[in-house]
PDB file of C-alpha atoms in Angstrom:
ATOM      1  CA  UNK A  27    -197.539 127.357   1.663  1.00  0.00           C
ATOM      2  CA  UNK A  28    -195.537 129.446   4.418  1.00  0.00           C
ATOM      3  CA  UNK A  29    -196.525 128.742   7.724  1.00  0.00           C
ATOM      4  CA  UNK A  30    -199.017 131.711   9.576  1.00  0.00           C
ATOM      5  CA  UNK A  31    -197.213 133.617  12.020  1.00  0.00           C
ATOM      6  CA  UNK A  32    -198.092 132.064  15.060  1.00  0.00           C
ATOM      7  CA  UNK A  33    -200.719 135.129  17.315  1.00  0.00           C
ATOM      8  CA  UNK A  34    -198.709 136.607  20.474  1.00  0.00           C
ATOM      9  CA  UNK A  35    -201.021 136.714  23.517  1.00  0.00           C
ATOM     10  CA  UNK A  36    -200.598 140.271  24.926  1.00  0.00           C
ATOM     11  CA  UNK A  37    -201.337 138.409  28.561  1.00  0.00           C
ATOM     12  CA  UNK A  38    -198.557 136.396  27.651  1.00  0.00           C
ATOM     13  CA  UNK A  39    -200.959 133.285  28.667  1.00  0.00           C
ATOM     14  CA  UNK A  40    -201.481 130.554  25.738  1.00  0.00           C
ATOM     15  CA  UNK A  41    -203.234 127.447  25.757  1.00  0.00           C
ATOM     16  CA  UNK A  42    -200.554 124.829  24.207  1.00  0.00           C
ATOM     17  CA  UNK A  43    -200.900 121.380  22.540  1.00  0.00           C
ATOM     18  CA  UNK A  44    -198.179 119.167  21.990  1.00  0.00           C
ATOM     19  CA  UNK A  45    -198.896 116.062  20.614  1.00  0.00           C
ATOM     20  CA  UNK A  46    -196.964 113.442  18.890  1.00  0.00           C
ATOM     21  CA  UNK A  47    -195.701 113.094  15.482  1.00  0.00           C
ATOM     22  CA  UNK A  48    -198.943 111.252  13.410  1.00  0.00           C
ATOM     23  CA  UNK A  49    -200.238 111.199  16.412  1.00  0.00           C
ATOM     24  CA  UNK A  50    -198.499 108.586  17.854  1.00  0.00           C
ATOM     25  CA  UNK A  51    -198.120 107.355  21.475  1.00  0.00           C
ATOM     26  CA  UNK A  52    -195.860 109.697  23.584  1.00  0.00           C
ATOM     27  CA  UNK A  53    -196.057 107.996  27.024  1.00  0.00           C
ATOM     28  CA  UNK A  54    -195.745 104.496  26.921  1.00  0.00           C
ATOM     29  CA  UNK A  55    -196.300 103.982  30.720  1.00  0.00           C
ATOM     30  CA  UNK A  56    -196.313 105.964  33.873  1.00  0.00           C
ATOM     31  CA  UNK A  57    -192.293 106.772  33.920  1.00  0.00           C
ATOM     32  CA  UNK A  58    -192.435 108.443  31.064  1.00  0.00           C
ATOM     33  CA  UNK A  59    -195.341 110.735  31.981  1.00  0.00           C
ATOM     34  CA  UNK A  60    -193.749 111.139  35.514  1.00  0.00           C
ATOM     35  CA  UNK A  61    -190.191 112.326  32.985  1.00  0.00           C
ATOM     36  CA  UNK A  62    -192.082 114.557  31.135  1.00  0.00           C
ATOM     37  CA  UNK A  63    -193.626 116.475  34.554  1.00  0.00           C
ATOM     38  CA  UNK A  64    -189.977 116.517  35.722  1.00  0.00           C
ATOM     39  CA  UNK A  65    -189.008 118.526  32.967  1.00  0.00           C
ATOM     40  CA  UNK A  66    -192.104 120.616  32.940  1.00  0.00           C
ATOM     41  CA  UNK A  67    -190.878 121.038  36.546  1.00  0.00           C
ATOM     42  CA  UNK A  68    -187.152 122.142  35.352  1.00  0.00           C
ATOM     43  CA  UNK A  69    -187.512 124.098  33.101  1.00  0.00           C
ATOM     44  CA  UNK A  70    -190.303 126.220  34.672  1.00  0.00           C
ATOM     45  CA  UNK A  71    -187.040 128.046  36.932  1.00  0.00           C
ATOM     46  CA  UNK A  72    -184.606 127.711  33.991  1.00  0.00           C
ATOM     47  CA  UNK A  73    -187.405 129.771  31.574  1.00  0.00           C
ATOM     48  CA  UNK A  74    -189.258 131.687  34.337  1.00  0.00           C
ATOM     49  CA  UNK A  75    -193.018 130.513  32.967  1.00  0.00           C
ATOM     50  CA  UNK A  76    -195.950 130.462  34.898  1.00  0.00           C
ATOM     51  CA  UNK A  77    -197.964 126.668  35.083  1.00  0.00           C
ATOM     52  CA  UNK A  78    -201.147 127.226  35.517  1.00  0.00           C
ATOM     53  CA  UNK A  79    -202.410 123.584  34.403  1.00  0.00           C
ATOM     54  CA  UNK A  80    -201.613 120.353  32.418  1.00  0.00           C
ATOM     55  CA  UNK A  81    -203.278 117.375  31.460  1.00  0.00           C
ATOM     56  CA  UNK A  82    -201.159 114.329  30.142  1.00  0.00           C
ATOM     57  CA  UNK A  83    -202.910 112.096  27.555  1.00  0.00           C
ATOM     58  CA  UNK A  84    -201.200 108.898  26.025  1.00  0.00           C
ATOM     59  CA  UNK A  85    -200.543 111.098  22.455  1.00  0.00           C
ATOM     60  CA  UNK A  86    -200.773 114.719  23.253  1.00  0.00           C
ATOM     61  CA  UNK A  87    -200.064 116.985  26.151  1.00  0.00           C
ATOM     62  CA  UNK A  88    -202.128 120.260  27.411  1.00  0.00           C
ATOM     63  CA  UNK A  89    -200.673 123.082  29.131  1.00  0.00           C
ATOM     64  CA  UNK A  90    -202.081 126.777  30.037  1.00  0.00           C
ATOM     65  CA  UNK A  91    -198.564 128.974  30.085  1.00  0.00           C
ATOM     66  CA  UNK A  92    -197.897 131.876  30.945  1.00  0.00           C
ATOM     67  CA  UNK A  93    -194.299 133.476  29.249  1.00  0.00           C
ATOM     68  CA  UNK A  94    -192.353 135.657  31.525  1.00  0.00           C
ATOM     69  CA  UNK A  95    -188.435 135.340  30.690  1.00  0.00           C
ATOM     70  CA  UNK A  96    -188.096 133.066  27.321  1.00  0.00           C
ATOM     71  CA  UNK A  97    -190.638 133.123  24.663  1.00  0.00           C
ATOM     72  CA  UNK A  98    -192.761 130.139  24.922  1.00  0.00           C
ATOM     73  CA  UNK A  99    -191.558 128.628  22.028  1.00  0.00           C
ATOM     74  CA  UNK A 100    -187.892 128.685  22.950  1.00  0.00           C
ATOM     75  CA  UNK A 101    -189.499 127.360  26.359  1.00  0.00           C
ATOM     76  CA  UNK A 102    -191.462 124.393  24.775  1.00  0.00           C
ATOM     77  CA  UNK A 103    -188.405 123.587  22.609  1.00  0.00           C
ATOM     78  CA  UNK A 104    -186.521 123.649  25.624  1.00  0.00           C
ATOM     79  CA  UNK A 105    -188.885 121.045  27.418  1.00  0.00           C
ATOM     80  CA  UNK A 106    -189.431 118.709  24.167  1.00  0.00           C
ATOM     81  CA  UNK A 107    -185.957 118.604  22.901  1.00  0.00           C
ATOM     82  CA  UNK A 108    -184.984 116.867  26.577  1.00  0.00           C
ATOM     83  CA  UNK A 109    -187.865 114.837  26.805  1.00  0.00           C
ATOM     84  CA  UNK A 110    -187.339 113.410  23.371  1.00  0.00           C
ATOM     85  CA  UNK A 111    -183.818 112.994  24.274  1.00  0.00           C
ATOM     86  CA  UNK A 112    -184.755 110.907  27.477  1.00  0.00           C
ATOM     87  CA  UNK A 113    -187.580 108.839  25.753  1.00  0.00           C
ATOM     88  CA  UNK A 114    -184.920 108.275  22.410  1.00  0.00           C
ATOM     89  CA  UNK A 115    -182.696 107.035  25.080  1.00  0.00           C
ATOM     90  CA  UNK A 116    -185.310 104.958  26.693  1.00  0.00           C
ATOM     91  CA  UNK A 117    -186.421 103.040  23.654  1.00  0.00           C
ATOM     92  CA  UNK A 118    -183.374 102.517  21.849  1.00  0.00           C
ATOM     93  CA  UNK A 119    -184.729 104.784  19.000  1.00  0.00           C
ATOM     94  CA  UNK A 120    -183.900 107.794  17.412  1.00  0.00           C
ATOM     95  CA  UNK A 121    -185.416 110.505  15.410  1.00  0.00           C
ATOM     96  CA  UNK A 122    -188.929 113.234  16.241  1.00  0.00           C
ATOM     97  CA  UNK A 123    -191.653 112.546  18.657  1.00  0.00           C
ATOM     98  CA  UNK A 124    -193.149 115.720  18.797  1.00  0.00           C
ATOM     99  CA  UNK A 125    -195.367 117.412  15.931  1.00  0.00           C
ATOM    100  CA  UNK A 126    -192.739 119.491  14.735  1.00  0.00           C
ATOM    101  CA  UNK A 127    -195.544 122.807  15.165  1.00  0.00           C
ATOM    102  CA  UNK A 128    -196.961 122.992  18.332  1.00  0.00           C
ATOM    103  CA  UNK A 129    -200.584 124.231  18.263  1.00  0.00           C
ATOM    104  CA  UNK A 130    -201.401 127.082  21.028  1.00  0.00           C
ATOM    105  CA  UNK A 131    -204.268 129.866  21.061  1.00  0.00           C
ATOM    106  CA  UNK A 132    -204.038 133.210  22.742  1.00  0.00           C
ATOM    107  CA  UNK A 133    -205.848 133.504  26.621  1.00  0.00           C
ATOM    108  CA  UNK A 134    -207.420 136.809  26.763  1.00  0.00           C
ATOM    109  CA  UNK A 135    -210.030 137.334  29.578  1.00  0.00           C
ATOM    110  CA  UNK A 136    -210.137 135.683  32.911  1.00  0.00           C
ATOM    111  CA  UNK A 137    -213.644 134.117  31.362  1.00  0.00           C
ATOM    112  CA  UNK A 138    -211.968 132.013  29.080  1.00  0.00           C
ATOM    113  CA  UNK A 139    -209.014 131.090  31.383  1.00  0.00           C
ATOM    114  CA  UNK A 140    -211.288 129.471  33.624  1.00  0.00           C
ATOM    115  CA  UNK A 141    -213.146 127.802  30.612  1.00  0.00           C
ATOM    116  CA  UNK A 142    -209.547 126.439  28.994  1.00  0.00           C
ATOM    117  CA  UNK A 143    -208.136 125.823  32.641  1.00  0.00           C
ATOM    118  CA  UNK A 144    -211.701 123.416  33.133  1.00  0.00           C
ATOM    119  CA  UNK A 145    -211.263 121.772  29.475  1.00  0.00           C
ATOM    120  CA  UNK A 146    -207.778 120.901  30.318  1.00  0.00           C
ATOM    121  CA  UNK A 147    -208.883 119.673  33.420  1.00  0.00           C
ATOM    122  CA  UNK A 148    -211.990 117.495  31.661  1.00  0.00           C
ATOM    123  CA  UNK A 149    -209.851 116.393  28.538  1.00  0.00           C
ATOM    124  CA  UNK A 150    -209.516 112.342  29.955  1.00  0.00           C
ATOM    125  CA  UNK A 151    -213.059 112.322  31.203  1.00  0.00           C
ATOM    126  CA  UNK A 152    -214.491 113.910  27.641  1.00  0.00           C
ATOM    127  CA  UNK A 153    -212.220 111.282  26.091  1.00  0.00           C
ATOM    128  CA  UNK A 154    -214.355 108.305  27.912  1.00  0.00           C
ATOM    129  CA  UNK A 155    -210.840 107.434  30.027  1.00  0.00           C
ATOM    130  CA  UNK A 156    -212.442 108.239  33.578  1.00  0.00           C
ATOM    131  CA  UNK A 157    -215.767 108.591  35.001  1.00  0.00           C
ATOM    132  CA  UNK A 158    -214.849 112.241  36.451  1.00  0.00           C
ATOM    133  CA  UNK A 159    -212.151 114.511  37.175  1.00  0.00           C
ATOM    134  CA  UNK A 160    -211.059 113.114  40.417  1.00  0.00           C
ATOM    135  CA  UNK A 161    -210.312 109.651  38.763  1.00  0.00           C
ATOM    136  CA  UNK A 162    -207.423 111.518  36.476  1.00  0.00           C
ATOM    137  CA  UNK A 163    -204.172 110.883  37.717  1.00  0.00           C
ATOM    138  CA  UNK A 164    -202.090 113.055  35.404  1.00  0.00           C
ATOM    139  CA  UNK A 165    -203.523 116.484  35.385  1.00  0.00           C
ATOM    140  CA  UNK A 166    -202.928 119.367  37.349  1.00  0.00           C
ATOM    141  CA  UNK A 167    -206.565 119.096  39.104  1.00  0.00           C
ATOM    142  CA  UNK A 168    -205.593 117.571  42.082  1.00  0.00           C
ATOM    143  CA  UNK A 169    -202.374 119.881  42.472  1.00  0.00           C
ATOM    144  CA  UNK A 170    -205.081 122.709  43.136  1.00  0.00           C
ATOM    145  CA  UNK A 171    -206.233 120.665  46.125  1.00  0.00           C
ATOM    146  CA  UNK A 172    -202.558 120.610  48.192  1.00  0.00           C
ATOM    147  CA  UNK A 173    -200.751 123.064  49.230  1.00  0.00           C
ATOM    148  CA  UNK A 174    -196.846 122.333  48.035  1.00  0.00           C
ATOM    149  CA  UNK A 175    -197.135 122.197  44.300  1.00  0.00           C
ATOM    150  CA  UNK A 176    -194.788 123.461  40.974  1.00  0.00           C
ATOM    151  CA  UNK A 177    -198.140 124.996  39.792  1.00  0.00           C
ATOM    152  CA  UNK A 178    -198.553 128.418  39.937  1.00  0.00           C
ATOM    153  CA  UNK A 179    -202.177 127.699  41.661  1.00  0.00           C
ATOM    154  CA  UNK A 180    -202.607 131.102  43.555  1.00  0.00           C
ATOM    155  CA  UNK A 181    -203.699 133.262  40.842  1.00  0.00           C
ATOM    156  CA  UNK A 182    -206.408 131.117  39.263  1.00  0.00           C
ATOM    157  CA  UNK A 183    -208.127 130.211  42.994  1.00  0.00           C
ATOM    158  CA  UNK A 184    -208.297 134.281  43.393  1.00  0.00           C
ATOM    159  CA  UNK A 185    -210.364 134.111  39.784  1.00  0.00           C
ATOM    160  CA  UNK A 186    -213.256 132.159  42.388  1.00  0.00           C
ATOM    161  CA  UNK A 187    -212.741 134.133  45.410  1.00  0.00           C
ATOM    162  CA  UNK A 188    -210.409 136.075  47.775  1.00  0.00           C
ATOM    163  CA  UNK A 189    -210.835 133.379  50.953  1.00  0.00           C
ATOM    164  CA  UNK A 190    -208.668 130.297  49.918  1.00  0.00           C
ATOM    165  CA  UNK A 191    -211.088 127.368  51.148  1.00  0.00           C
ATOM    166  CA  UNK A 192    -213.753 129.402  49.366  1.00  0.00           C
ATOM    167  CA  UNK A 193    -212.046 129.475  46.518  1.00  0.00           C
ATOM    168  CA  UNK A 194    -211.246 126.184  46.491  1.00  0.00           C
ATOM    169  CA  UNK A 195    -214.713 124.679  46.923  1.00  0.00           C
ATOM    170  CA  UNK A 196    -215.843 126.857  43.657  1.00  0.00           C
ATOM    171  CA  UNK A 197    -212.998 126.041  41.863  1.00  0.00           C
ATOM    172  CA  UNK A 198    -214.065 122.134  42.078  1.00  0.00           C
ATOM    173  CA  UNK A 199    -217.319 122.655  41.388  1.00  0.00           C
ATOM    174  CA  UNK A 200    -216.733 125.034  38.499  1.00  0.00           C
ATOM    175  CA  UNK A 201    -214.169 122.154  37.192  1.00  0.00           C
ATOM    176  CA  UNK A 202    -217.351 119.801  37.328  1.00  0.00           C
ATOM    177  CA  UNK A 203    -219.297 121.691  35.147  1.00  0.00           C
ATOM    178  CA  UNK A 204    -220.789 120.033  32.299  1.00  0.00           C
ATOM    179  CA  UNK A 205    -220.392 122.528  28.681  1.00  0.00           C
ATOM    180  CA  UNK A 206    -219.843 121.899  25.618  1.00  0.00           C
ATOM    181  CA  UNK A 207    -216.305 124.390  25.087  1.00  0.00           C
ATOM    182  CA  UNK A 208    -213.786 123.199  22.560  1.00  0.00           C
ATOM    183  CA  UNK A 209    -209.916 124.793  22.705  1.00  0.00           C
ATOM    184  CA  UNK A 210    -207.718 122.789  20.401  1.00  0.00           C
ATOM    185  CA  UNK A 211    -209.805 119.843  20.113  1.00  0.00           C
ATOM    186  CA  UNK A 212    -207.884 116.745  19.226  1.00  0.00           C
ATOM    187  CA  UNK A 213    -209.701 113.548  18.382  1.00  0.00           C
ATOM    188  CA  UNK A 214    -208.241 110.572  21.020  1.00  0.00           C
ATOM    189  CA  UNK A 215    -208.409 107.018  20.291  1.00  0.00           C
ATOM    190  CA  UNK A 216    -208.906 105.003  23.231  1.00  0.00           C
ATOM    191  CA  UNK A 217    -206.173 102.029  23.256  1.00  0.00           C
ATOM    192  CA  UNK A 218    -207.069  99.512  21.105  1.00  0.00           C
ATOM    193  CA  UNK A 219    -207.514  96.044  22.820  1.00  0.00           C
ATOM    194  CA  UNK A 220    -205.713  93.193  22.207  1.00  0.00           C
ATOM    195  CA  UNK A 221    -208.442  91.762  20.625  1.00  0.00           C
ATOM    196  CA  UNK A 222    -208.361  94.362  18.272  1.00  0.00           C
ATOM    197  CA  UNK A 223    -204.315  94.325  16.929  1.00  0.00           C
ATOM    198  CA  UNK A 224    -204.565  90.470  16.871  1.00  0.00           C
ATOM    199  CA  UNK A 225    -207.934  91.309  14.331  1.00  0.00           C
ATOM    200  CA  UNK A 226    -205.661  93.771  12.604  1.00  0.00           C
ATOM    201  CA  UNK A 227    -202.793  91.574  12.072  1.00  0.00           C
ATOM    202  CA  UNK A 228    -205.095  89.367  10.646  1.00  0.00           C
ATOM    203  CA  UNK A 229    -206.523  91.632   8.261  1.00  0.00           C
ATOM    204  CA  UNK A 230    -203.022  92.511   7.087  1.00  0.00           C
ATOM    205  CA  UNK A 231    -202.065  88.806   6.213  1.00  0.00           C
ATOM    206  CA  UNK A 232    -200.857  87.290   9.129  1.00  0.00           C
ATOM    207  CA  UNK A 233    -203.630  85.657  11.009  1.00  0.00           C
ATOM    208  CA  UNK A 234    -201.484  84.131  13.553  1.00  0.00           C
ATOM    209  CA  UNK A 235    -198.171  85.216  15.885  1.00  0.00           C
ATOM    210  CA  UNK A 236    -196.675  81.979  15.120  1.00  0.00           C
ATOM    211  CA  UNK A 237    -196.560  82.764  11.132  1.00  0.00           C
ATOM    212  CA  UNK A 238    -195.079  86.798  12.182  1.00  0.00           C
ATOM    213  CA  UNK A 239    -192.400  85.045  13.357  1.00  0.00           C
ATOM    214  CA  UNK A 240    -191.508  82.948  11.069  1.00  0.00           C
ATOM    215  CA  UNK A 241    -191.386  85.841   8.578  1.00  0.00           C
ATOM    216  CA  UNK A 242    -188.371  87.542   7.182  1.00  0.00           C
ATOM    217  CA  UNK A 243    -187.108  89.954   9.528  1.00  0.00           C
ATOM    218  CA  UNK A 244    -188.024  93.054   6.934  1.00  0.00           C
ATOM    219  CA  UNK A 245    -191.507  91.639   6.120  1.00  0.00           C
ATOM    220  CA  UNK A 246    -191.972  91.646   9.856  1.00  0.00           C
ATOM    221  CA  UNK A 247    -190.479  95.131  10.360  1.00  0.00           C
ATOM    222  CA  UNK A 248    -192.382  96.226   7.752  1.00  0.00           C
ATOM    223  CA  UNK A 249    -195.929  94.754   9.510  1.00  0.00           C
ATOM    224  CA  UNK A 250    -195.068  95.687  12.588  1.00  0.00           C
ATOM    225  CA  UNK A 251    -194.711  99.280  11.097  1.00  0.00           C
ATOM    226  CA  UNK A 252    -198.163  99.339   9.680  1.00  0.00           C
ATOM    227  CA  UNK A 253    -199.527  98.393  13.146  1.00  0.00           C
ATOM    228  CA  UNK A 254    -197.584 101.045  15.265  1.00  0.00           C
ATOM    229  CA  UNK A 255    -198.762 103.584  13.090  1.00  0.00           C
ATOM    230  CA  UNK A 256    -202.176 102.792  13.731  1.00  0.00           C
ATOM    231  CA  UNK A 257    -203.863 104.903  16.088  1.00  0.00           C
ATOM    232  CA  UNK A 258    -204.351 103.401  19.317  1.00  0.00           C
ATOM    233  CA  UNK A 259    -202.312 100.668  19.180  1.00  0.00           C
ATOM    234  CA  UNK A 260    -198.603 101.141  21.591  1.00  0.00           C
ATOM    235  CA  UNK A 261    -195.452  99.677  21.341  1.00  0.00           C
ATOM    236  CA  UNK A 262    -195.679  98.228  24.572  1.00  0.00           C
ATOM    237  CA  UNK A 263    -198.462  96.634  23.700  1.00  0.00           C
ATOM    238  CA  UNK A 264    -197.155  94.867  20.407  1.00  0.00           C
ATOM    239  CA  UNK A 265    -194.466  94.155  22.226  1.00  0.00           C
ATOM    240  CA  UNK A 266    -196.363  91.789  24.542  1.00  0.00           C
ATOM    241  CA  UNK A 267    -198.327  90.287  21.370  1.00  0.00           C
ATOM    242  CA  UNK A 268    -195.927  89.470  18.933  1.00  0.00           C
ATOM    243  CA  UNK A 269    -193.116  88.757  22.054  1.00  0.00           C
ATOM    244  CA  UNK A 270    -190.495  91.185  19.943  1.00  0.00           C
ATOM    245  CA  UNK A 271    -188.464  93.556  22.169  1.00  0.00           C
ATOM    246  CA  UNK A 272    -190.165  97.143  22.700  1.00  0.00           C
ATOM    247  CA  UNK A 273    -186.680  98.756  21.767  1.00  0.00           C
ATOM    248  CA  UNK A 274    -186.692  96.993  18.385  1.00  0.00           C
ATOM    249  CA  UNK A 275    -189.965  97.730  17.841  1.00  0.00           C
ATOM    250  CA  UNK A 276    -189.306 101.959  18.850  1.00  0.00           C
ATOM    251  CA  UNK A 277    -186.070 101.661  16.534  1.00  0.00           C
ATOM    252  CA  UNK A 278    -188.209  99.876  13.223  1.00  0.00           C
TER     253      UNK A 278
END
């Protein structure tokens, strides 16, 4: 079936989602999200967009976008294509990361730029990751609290009120709301344990690490495939179980 044209936002504003390929891991540690917000940072002079948020999760990224100069396509392809690039390069591996088709809705009224800006905001404590929104390190909450930041933070404090430490005070507490809004939910899987992969190794044959490797090196690969396609489970982390290198495990 041909693809639906994707809607054009006549605010030019869109709530994106990019998230990886099967949904697998996209930041492995804090580097690579810190790599990803450098090129978020970048590109936002090279494209002329406005930032208005972002929220980092372990498989898929959030942004609220505004276009100005380059479509936001050619601006996300722009920020992906490096990204991938730098991470390929990283890991020793080569090939997508990225969902080839980004997901993004349209941002209409100021109501429900406030109500995606807050679910952006919310996304790792909705996801069980952190008891509240000033426990997440890698969203663009806390850049809303300072006063040197990339993000364009001026226009959505004025949404609250004209007086900046006004504004600010109702912008925290309206990013503490509870609600139950939903803007390109994706399901997250909180990282399995190590508990768990060992239990999943076992269930695919190989009940110890000592008897993975003394497998053929395909049968291995092959294992090892299964288990970084499972949702949840990292290559950083099979790394440290079975003891095989992280870039052979990215490259298999």
């Amino acid at each position: 079936m041909p693809r639906t044209k994707r809607q054009k936002s006549g605010t030019g504003i869109y709530h994106i989602m990019l998230r990886g390929i099967n949904k697998q891991t996209i930041f492995e540690g804090e580097e690579d999200k810190r790599a990803f917000l450098k090129r978020l940072k970048k590109y936002k002079d090279i494209c002329d967009y406005k930032l208005y948020g972002y929220c980092l999760m372990d498989n898929h990224v959030h942004l609220l976008m505004k276009e100005n100069g380059e479509s936001i396509s050619e601006c996300l392809q722009r920020i992906s294509s490096s990204y991938v690039y730098w991470y390929n390069n990283k890991y020793e591996r080569c090939g997508h990361l990225f969902q080839e088709r980004f997901k993004s809705e349209t941002i209409k009224t100021e109501a429900s730029f406030k109500k995606v800006l807050r679910y952006i905001h919310q996304n790792p404590q909705k996801a069980g990751l952190v008891k509240n929104i000033y426990e997440s390190k890698w969203t663009s909450f806390h850049e809303y609290l300072k006063k040197e930041t990339f993000i364009d933070t001026k226009a959505p404090l004025l949404l609250f009120s004209q007086n900046l430490q006004k504004s600010i005070n109702l912008f925290q507490e309206y990013m503490q709301e509870q609600n139950d809004d939903q803007f390109l939910e994706e399901s997250y899987i909180s990282k399995r344990t190590d508990a768990e992969v060992l239990q999943l190794l076992s269930l695919a044959g190989v009940p110890s690490i000592s008897m993975l490797q003394q497998l053929d090196k395909s049968t291995r690969n092959q294992i090892i495939k299964e288990m970084k396609e499972i949702e949840g489970v990292s290559i950083r982390q099979l790394s440290r179980i079975t003891g095989v290198s992280k870039s052979v495990i990215a490259r298999i």
